[in-house]
Amino acid sequence: MLLDKYSFGIGDRFAMQGEAQLRALMRASKAIGTDIAPVWNKSNREHIIVGSTPAAVLREAEEAVKALGYGGQWFTDADHINMSNVDKFIEDSNFFTIDVADFIGKRETEDEIEAFTERSLKLADELYLPVEIDEPYLRQLGANYLYAIREAARIYHHIEQSKGRGQFVAEVSMDEAAECQLPDDLIFILHELAREGVGLQTIAPRFHGSFHKGVDYVGDLGVFAKQFEEYMEALNLAVEHFGLPEGIKLSIHSGSDKFSLYPIIGSIARRHGRGFHIKTAGTTWLEEVLGLAMTDDAEAIRLVKFIYSEALERCDELCLPYSTVIDINRQNLPGASEVNAWSGRQFASALRHIPDSPQYNPDMRQLVHVAYKIAAENSDRYLAALKRNAATVGQQVEENIYERHLRRLFDLP
Ligand SMILES: [Zn+2]
């Protein structure tokens, strides 16, 4: 089972926007003349907060595919799994994001680190890598990563035992690590993964800069572009020398809303003939809230304002599971009484991610991003509002993915 060159991680908290998201991808696929495979992803964290199951994600995907007569490849992603929770995803998933960030920094035995260092030095020699890649660098890399690599292999082989060889797509993710993995690091990490028999098709490193949920990239675009180019070279080595799949690519997590990066990612990948996997999901929930605010449905507008005022009160609790991936300046959050006086459209304009719009409030957007727990607690009311306003909300979801994401990534007119 080979992942398409281009794939796009979609998903939604409440499994209501499958069709709208798929429509956006089908439109873009048609425009570029190449399939962009939809990957329905939902992390264990989301399942727990919403009370959903991997089977429901599969059902949502199947229904959307059927309704739109979609004939390309599609996947359901066991997103950010580890050994403790992978089993509940095995049956209904065919894409596994093996997250080993928590194992980075755990040390293998000194003997193992020593053996890694020797192997890697030899490899650096064979590949004519620069002299900076010396023994102390490799020893440190082994101390930091060898354990996490072995853990990825344990999980991969565990999945392989149930699903069968070649019957699933594997991604290894390190994006929620405390430190970046530089392109040089990636060479040795990929070499070691290949050595452990992990047939990964995509890898999510932690890149330079900040990838906060729901907002644009914060970091130096020039540094990102240079490194992204070097990551491509690391992938080329992995294909040529380590026997990893030809189409191996990079995954960009928290990939929604990274508007300033899309032209860079798109053009460098195209130049190298490589694809990419962009993982989004939370952005669709934001579009639902925004879409409800845009309606003339007074109850729907009351509901989104209620979600915001609750979120303000429970800010600490809601932000906690996302502490590494959001950055809210609470000084910039409007008070509940202020927001209650707004029109629905004003509320929508504050949330809508148009970076140069004076109404746009990124701090409010990030808070609402993590506030889906409140909608889940009031799911009868929330789902009823979505059903009453399915057309308006669906249009927001589709437009967001197509116009603001895919158009920039694929340089569409
Ligand atoms: Zn991630």
JSON list of C-alpha atoms and ligand atoms in Angstrom, two decimals, residues 79-80 173 175-176 253-254 279, ligand 1:
[
{"chain": "A", "resi": 79, "resn": "ASP", "atom": "CA", "xyz": [-2.92, 9.76, 14.57]},
{"chain": "A", "resi": 80, "resn": "HIS", "atom": "CA", "xyz": [-0.15, 10.17, 17.15]},
{"chain": "A", "resi": 173, "resn": "SER", "atom": "CA", "xyz": [6.44, 11.59, 13.97]},
{"chain": "A", "resi": 175, "resn": "ASP", "atom": "CA", "xyz": [7.10, 16.95, 15.70]},
{"chain": "A", "resi": 176, "resn": "GLU", "atom": "CA", "xyz": [6.07, 17.38, 19.33]},
{"chain": "A", "resi": 253, "resn": "HIS", "atom": "CA", "xyz": [1.96, 18.63, 11.32]},
{"chain": "A", "resi": 254, "resn": "SER", "atom": "CA", "xyz": [-0.18, 21.40, 12.71]},
{"chain": "A", "resi": 279, "resn": "LYS", "atom": "CA", "xyz": [-1.77, 17.34, 8.36]},
{"chain": "B", "resi": 1, "resn": "ZN", "atom": "ZN", "xyz": [1.89, 16.07, 15.23]}
]
